[in-house]
mmCIF file of C-alpha atoms in Angstrom:
data_model
loop_
_atom_site.group_PDB
_atom_site.id
_atom_site.type_symbol
_atom_site.label_atom_id
_atom_site.label_comp_id
_atom_site.label_asym_id
_atom_site.label_seq_id
_atom_site.Cartn_x
_atom_site.Cartn_y
_atom_site.Cartn_z
ATOM 1 C CA GLY A 1 -52.050 41.714 14.594
ATOM 2 C CA ALA A 2 -52.751 37.968 14.359
ATOM 3 C CA VAL A 3 -49.257 36.792 13.578
ATOM 4 C CA VAL A 4 -48.234 33.141 13.786
ATOM 5 C CA SER A 5 -44.591 32.102 13.753
ATOM 6 C CA GLN A 6 -42.987 28.728 13.181
ATOM 7 C CA HIS A 7 -39.509 27.623 14.185
ATOM 8 C CA PRO A 8 -37.423 26.425 12.554
ATOM 9 C CA SER A 9 -38.223 27.464 9.001
ATOM 10 C CA ARG A 10 -36.031 24.694 7.620
ATOM 11 C CA VAL A 11 -34.559 21.625 9.184
ATOM 12 C CA ILE A 12 -32.454 18.776 7.828
ATOM 13 C CA CYS A 13 -32.027 15.714 9.941
ATOM 14 C CA LYS A 14 -30.762 12.168 9.721
ATOM 15 C CA SER A 15 -33.068 9.220 9.484
ATOM 16 C CA GLY A 16 -34.013 7.908 12.919
ATOM 17 C CA THR A 17 -33.705 11.186 14.759
ATOM 18 C CA SER A 18 -36.545 13.312 16.193
ATOM 19 C CA VAL A 19 -37.365 16.842 15.177
ATOM 20 C CA LYS A 20 -39.449 19.403 17.075
ATOM 21 C CA ILE A 21 -41.323 22.199 15.323
ATOM 22 C CA GLU A 22 -42.764 25.094 17.278
ATOM 23 C CA CYS A 23 -45.862 27.102 16.415
ATOM 24 C CA ARG A 24 -46.501 30.367 18.294
ATOM 25 C CA SER A 25 -49.337 32.875 18.171
ATOM 26 C CA LEU A 26 -47.437 36.102 18.782
ATOM 27 C CA ASP A 27 -50.184 38.585 19.578
ATOM 28 C CA PHE A 28 -53.283 36.566 20.423
ATOM 29 C CA GLN A 29 -54.347 33.575 22.433
ATOM 30 C CA ALA A 30 -55.261 30.346 20.693
ATOM 31 C CA THR A 31 -56.885 27.463 22.531
ATOM 32 C CA THR A 32 -56.919 25.578 19.255
ATOM 33 C CA MET A 33 -54.113 25.143 16.782
ATOM 34 C CA PHE A 34 -53.969 22.946 13.729
ATOM 35 C CA TRP A 35 -51.108 21.077 12.082
ATOM 36 C CA TYR A 36 -51.067 20.499 8.340
ATOM 37 C CA ARG A 37 -48.749 18.651 6.022
ATOM 38 C CA GLN A 38 -48.178 19.660 2.426
ATOM 39 C CA PHE A 39 -46.350 17.587 -0.189
ATOM 40 C CA PRO A 40 -44.905 19.356 -3.245
ATOM 41 C CA LYS A 41 -47.534 20.629 -5.642
ATOM 42 C CA GLN A 42 -50.287 19.284 -3.421
ATOM 43 C CA SER A 43 -52.887 20.631 -1.049
ATOM 44 C CA LEU A 44 -52.751 20.911 2.727
ATOM 45 C CA MET A 45 -53.789 17.840 4.611
ATOM 46 C CA LEU A 46 -54.906 18.285 8.194
ATOM 47 C CA MET A 47 -52.887 16.068 10.506
ATOM 48 C CA ALA A 48 -54.293 17.000 13.897
ATOM 49 C CA THR A 49 -56.139 19.542 15.988
ATOM 50 C CA SER A 50 -54.161 20.712 18.976
ATOM 51 C CA ASN A 51 -56.142 21.814 22.054
ATOM 52 C CA GLU A 52 -54.550 23.717 24.878
ATOM 53 C CA GLY A 53 -54.403 21.597 28.021
ATOM 54 C CA SER A 54 -55.753 18.441 26.466
ATOM 55 C CA LYS A 55 -54.804 15.714 24.052
ATOM 56 C CA ALA A 56 -54.640 16.435 20.370
ATOM 57 C CA THR A 57 -57.205 15.024 17.984
ATOM 58 C CA TYR A 58 -55.598 13.202 15.106
ATOM 59 C CA GLU A 59 -57.044 12.725 11.644
ATOM 60 C CA GLN A 60 -57.593 9.247 10.342
ATOM 61 C CA GLY A 61 -54.370 7.650 9.148
ATOM 62 C CA VAL A 62 -52.034 9.927 11.126
ATOM 63 C CA GLU A 63 -49.886 8.048 13.609
ATOM 64 C CA LYS A 64 -50.166 9.822 16.972
ATOM 65 C CA ASP A 65 -47.078 8.063 18.335
ATOM 66 C CA LYS A 66 -45.027 9.293 15.441
ATOM 67 C CA PHE A 67 -46.326 12.857 15.333
ATOM 68 C CA LEU A 68 -46.412 14.017 18.937
ATOM 69 C CA ILE A 69 -48.311 17.211 19.597
ATOM 70 C CA ASN A 70 -48.118 19.277 22.759
ATOM 71 C CA HIS A 71 -50.162 22.426 23.364
ATOM 72 C CA ALA A 72 -48.884 23.500 26.756
ATOM 73 C CA SER A 73 -49.894 27.155 26.651
ATOM 74 C CA LEU A 74 -52.364 29.461 24.895
ATOM 75 C CA THR A 75 -49.639 30.651 22.533
ATOM 76 C CA LEU A 76 -47.514 27.575 21.834
ATOM 77 C CA SER A 77 -48.023 24.222 20.183
ATOM 78 C CA THR A 78 -45.240 21.855 19.237
ATOM 79 C CA LEU A 79 -45.101 19.020 16.724
ATOM 80 C CA THR A 80 -42.405 16.404 17.247
ATOM 81 C CA VAL A 81 -41.677 14.018 14.397
ATOM 82 C CA THR A 82 -40.208 10.977 16.122
ATOM 83 C CA SER A 83 -37.839 8.553 14.446
ATOM 84 C CA ALA A 84 -38.017 10.516 11.224
ATOM 85 C CA HIS A 85 -37.706 8.760 7.884
ATOM 86 C CA PRO A 86 -37.228 10.160 4.388
ATOM 87 C CA GLU A 87 -40.947 9.764 3.680
ATOM 88 C CA ASP A 88 -41.637 12.222 6.491
ATOM 89 C CA SER A 89 -39.921 14.928 4.433
ATOM 90 C CA SER A 90 -42.543 17.541 3.767
ATOM 91 C CA PHE A 91 -43.682 21.105 4.386
ATOM 92 C CA TYR A 92 -45.410 21.364 7.747
ATOM 93 C CA ILE A 93 -47.741 24.308 8.346
ATOM 94 C CA CYS A 94 -49.517 25.259 11.548
ATOM 95 C CA SER A 95 -52.460 27.565 12.079
ATOM 96 C CA ALA A 96 -53.826 29.149 15.207
ATOM 97 C CA ARG A 97 -57.502 29.830 15.752
ATOM 98 C CA ALA A 98 -58.107 33.248 17.291
ATOM 99 C CA ASP A 99 -60.429 33.126 20.291
ATOM 100 C CA ARG A 100 -62.580 36.134 19.565
ATOM 101 C CA GLY A 101 -65.952 37.078 18.122
ATOM 102 C CA SER A 102 -68.563 34.773 16.720
ATOM 103 C CA TYR A 103 -66.246 33.363 14.144
ATOM 104 C CA ASN A 104 -62.793 32.194 15.092
ATOM 105 C CA GLU A 105 -60.534 32.793 12.145
ATOM 106 C CA GLN A 106 -57.452 30.721 11.606
ATOM 107 C CA PHE A 107 -54.097 32.380 10.991
ATOM 108 C CA PHE A 108 -51.309 30.431 9.347
ATOM 109 C CA GLY A 109 -47.658 30.204 10.120
ATOM 110 C CA PRO A 110 -45.009 30.479 7.399
ATOM 111 C CA GLY A 111 -44.317 26.745 7.380
ATOM 112 C CA THR A 112 -41.357 24.474 8.207
ATOM 113 C CA ARG A 113 -39.540 22.560 5.507
ATOM 114 C CA LEU A 114 -38.388 19.188 6.894
ATOM 115 C CA THR A 115 -35.855 17.150 4.954
ATOM 116 C CA VAL A 116 -34.935 13.731 6.322
ATOM 117 C CA LEU A 117 -31.759 12.215 4.861
ATOM 118 C CA ALA B 1 -68.514 15.343 5.728
ATOM 119 C CA GLN B 2 -67.406 18.175 3.522
ATOM 120 C CA SER B 3 -65.316 18.170 0.409
ATOM 121 C CA VAL B 4 -63.929 20.811 -1.891
ATOM 122 C CA THR B 5 -63.171 20.492 -5.589
ATOM 123 C CA GLN B 6 -61.090 22.991 -7.509
ATOM 124 C CA LEU B 7 -61.810 22.231 -11.087
ATOM 125 C CA ASP B 8 -58.620 23.570 -12.612
ATOM 126 C CA SER B 9 -55.156 22.528 -11.488
ATOM 127 C CA GLN B 10 -53.473 25.214 -13.570
ATOM 128 C CA VAL B 11 -54.748 28.434 -15.053
ATOM 129 C CA PRO B 12 -52.425 30.323 -17.397
ATOM 130 C CA VAL B 13 -53.462 33.896 -18.186
ATOM 131 C CA PHE B 14 -51.874 36.989 -19.665
ATOM 132 C CA GLU B 15 -51.188 40.032 -17.566
ATOM 133 C CA GLU B 16 -54.119 42.458 -17.280
ATOM 134 C CA ALA B 17 -56.590 39.817 -18.413
ATOM 135 C CA PRO B 18 -59.482 38.725 -16.184
ATOM 136 C CA VAL B 19 -59.374 35.401 -14.402
ATOM 137 C CA GLU B 20 -61.782 33.037 -12.663
ATOM 138 C CA LEU B 21 -60.662 30.192 -10.435
ATOM 139 C CA ARG B 22 -63.425 27.675 -9.867
ATOM 140 C CA CYS B 23 -64.386 26.007 -6.594
ATOM 141 C CA ASN B 24 -67.264 23.682 -5.788
ATOM 142 C CA TYR B 25 -68.031 22.246 -2.396
ATOM 143 C CA SER B 26 -70.128 19.483 -0.926
ATOM 144 C CA SER B 27 -71.617 19.625 2.541
ATOM 145 C CA SER B 28 -74.739 18.451 4.369
ATOM 146 C CA VAL B 29 -74.618 21.461 6.699
ATOM 147 C CA SER B 30 -74.109 25.185 6.316
ATOM 148 C CA VAL B 31 -70.541 26.200 5.792
ATOM 149 C CA TYR B 32 -68.096 29.022 5.814
ATOM 150 C CA LEU B 33 -66.037 29.372 2.624
ATOM 151 C CA PHE B 34 -62.553 30.745 2.122
ATOM 152 C CA TRP B 35 -59.941 31.464 -0.510
ATOM 153 C CA TYR B 36 -56.260 31.460 0.437
ATOM 154 C CA VAL B 37 -53.162 32.317 -1.546
ATOM 155 C CA GLN B 38 -49.778 30.651 -1.107
ATOM 156 C CA TYR B 39 -46.557 31.997 -2.527
ATOM 157 C CA PRO B 40 -43.597 29.564 -2.921
ATOM 158 C CA ASN B 41 -42.255 28.225 0.372
ATOM 159 C CA GLN B 42 -44.629 30.331 2.413
ATOM 160 C CA GLY B 43 -47.714 29.809 4.534
ATOM 161 C CA LEU B 44 -51.260 30.714 3.545
ATOM 162 C CA GLN B 45 -52.675 34.222 3.380
ATOM 163 C CA LEU B 46 -56.428 34.738 3.522
ATOM 164 C CA LEU B 47 -57.794 36.463 0.404
ATOM 165 C CA LEU B 48 -61.448 36.520 1.409
ATOM 166 C CA LYS B 49 -64.143 34.648 3.235
ATOM 167 C CA TYR B 50 -67.872 34.110 3.129
ATOM 168 C CA LEU B 51 -69.587 33.758 6.479
ATOM 169 C CA SER B 52 -73.084 35.078 5.837
ATOM 170 C CA GLY B 53 -74.921 37.972 4.264
ATOM 171 C CA SER B 54 -74.108 39.308 0.804
ATOM 172 C CA THR B 55 -73.116 36.523 -1.567
ATOM 173 C CA LEU B 56 -70.552 38.750 -3.306
ATOM 174 C CA VAL B 57 -67.460 38.963 -1.181
ATOM 175 C CA LYS B 58 -64.584 41.350 -1.808
ATOM 176 C CA GLY B 59 -61.111 40.557 -0.618
ATOM 177 C CA ILE B 60 -57.582 41.822 -0.749
ATOM 178 C CA ASN B 61 -55.514 42.491 -3.860
ATOM 179 C CA GLY B 62 -58.636 43.167 -5.965
ATOM 180 C CA PHE B 63 -60.060 39.645 -5.707
ATOM 181 C CA GLU B 64 -63.724 38.864 -5.192
ATOM 182 C CA ALA B 65 -65.800 35.706 -4.991
ATOM 183 C CA GLU B 66 -69.476 34.883 -5.254
ATOM 184 C CA PHE B 67 -71.214 32.318 -3.074
ATOM 185 C CA ASN B 68 -73.833 30.382 -5.037
ATOM 186 C CA LYS B 69 -75.751 28.064 -2.729
ATOM 187 C CA SER B 70 -77.813 26.402 -5.414
ATOM 188 C CA GLN B 71 -74.725 25.494 -7.414
ATOM 189 C CA THR B 72 -72.607 24.946 -4.307
ATOM 190 C CA SER B 73 -69.885 27.080 -5.776
ATOM 191 C CA PHE B 74 -67.555 29.812 -4.593
ATOM 192 C CA HIS B 75 -65.599 30.942 -7.644
ATOM 193 C CA LEU B 76 -62.777 33.472 -7.274
ATOM 194 C CA ARG B 77 -62.408 36.309 -9.776
ATOM 195 C CA LYS B 78 -60.165 39.223 -10.561
ATOM 196 C CA PRO B 79 -60.872 41.622 -13.446
ATOM 197 C CA SER B 80 -57.202 42.321 -14.249
ATOM 198 C CA VAL B 81 -54.331 40.220 -13.016
ATOM 199 C CA HIS B 82 -50.719 41.194 -12.408
ATOM 200 C CA ILE B 83 -47.510 39.198 -12.650
ATOM 201 C CA SER B 84 -47.372 39.310 -8.849
ATOM 202 C CA ASP B 85 -50.612 37.297 -8.645
ATOM 203 C CA THR B 86 -48.729 34.214 -9.807
ATOM 204 C CA ALA B 87 -49.183 31.794 -6.911
ATOM 205 C CA GLU B 88 -51.099 28.779 -5.667
ATOM 206 C CA TYR B 89 -54.725 29.403 -4.676
ATOM 207 C CA PHE B 90 -56.706 27.195 -2.307
ATOM 208 C CA CYS B 91 -60.409 27.100 -1.698
ATOM 209 C CA ALA B 92 -61.449 25.820 1.726
ATOM 210 C CA VAL B 93 -64.623 25.053 3.669
ATOM 211 C CA SER B 94 -65.370 24.923 7.383
ATOM 212 C CA ASP B 95 -68.611 23.689 8.877
ATOM 213 C CA LEU B 96 -70.839 25.644 11.193
ATOM 214 C CA GLY B 97 -72.526 22.617 12.690
ATOM 215 C CA SER B 98 -72.724 21.816 16.381
ATOM 216 C CA GLY B 99 -69.373 20.868 17.718
ATOM 217 C CA ASN B 100 -67.746 23.001 15.058
ATOM 218 C CA THR B 101 -64.024 22.877 15.542
ATOM 219 C CA GLY B 102 -63.240 25.357 12.808
ATOM 220 C CA LYS B 103 -61.450 22.572 10.950
ATOM 221 C CA LEU B 104 -60.673 23.597 7.366
ATOM 222 C CA ILE B 105 -60.987 21.226 4.423
ATOM 223 C CA PHE B 106 -58.933 22.363 1.464
ATOM 224 C CA GLY B 107 -59.331 21.873 -2.230
ATOM 225 C CA GLN B 108 -56.500 20.536 -4.364
ATOM 226 C CA GLY B 109 -55.249 23.992 -5.272
ATOM 227 C CA THR B 110 -55.036 25.941 -8.509
ATOM 228 C CA THR B 111 -51.800 27.330 -9.853
ATOM 229 C CA LEU B 112 -52.347 30.739 -11.391
ATOM 230 C CA GLN B 113 -49.592 31.524 -13.927
ATOM 231 C CA VAL B 114 -49.669 35.100 -15.098
ATOM 232 C CA LYS B 115 -47.665 35.677 -18.260
ATOM 233 C CA PRO B 116 -46.302 39.009 -19.459
#
């Protein structure tokens, strides 16, 4: 149990286009999901907290108009990178927080490799 | 605000030798502590976590970690490593304070390189 999927696993796009990445909790409900960005050989940086049915909470320095987050159901959050540029190329990882027990563990997706040409 | 420092960016070790990956944290409130492993081009897998209770925590793949509140440390150890343990390891902290969102703050990561 507690599986999180991401789609696509890899995407290559042209500069100026938009890319949507999906994060799904396959066997549990998650009112909260998180989006992280990871540059090569670096740690995960939290971009935003996605809350089902409400607006996402963005970390300082993350442009909310560029990284659009939608959490329309208890099992799906999407991250759309708008007007992508080469500097947006990165590994994007989502996690879903399981709504159970006194501690709500996060489960991570396998990541999406975005390359912007 | 919390922060996590992993003191070693790379740790080379020979197969079957013991290893310790160091992690120190800073927080003004009580925290949960975690160690995750990441294999190339993959997401994160939880190795172990400290929530409360016994300060010695055992995890998967033979790893264990000890929570030391006075030294604000949560070092990861394994008595005998395998080639398959070669990966990136991340220490993370999450606060328990009011309004806790479960947000994780990660350390910089330590690359464990197991040599034959």
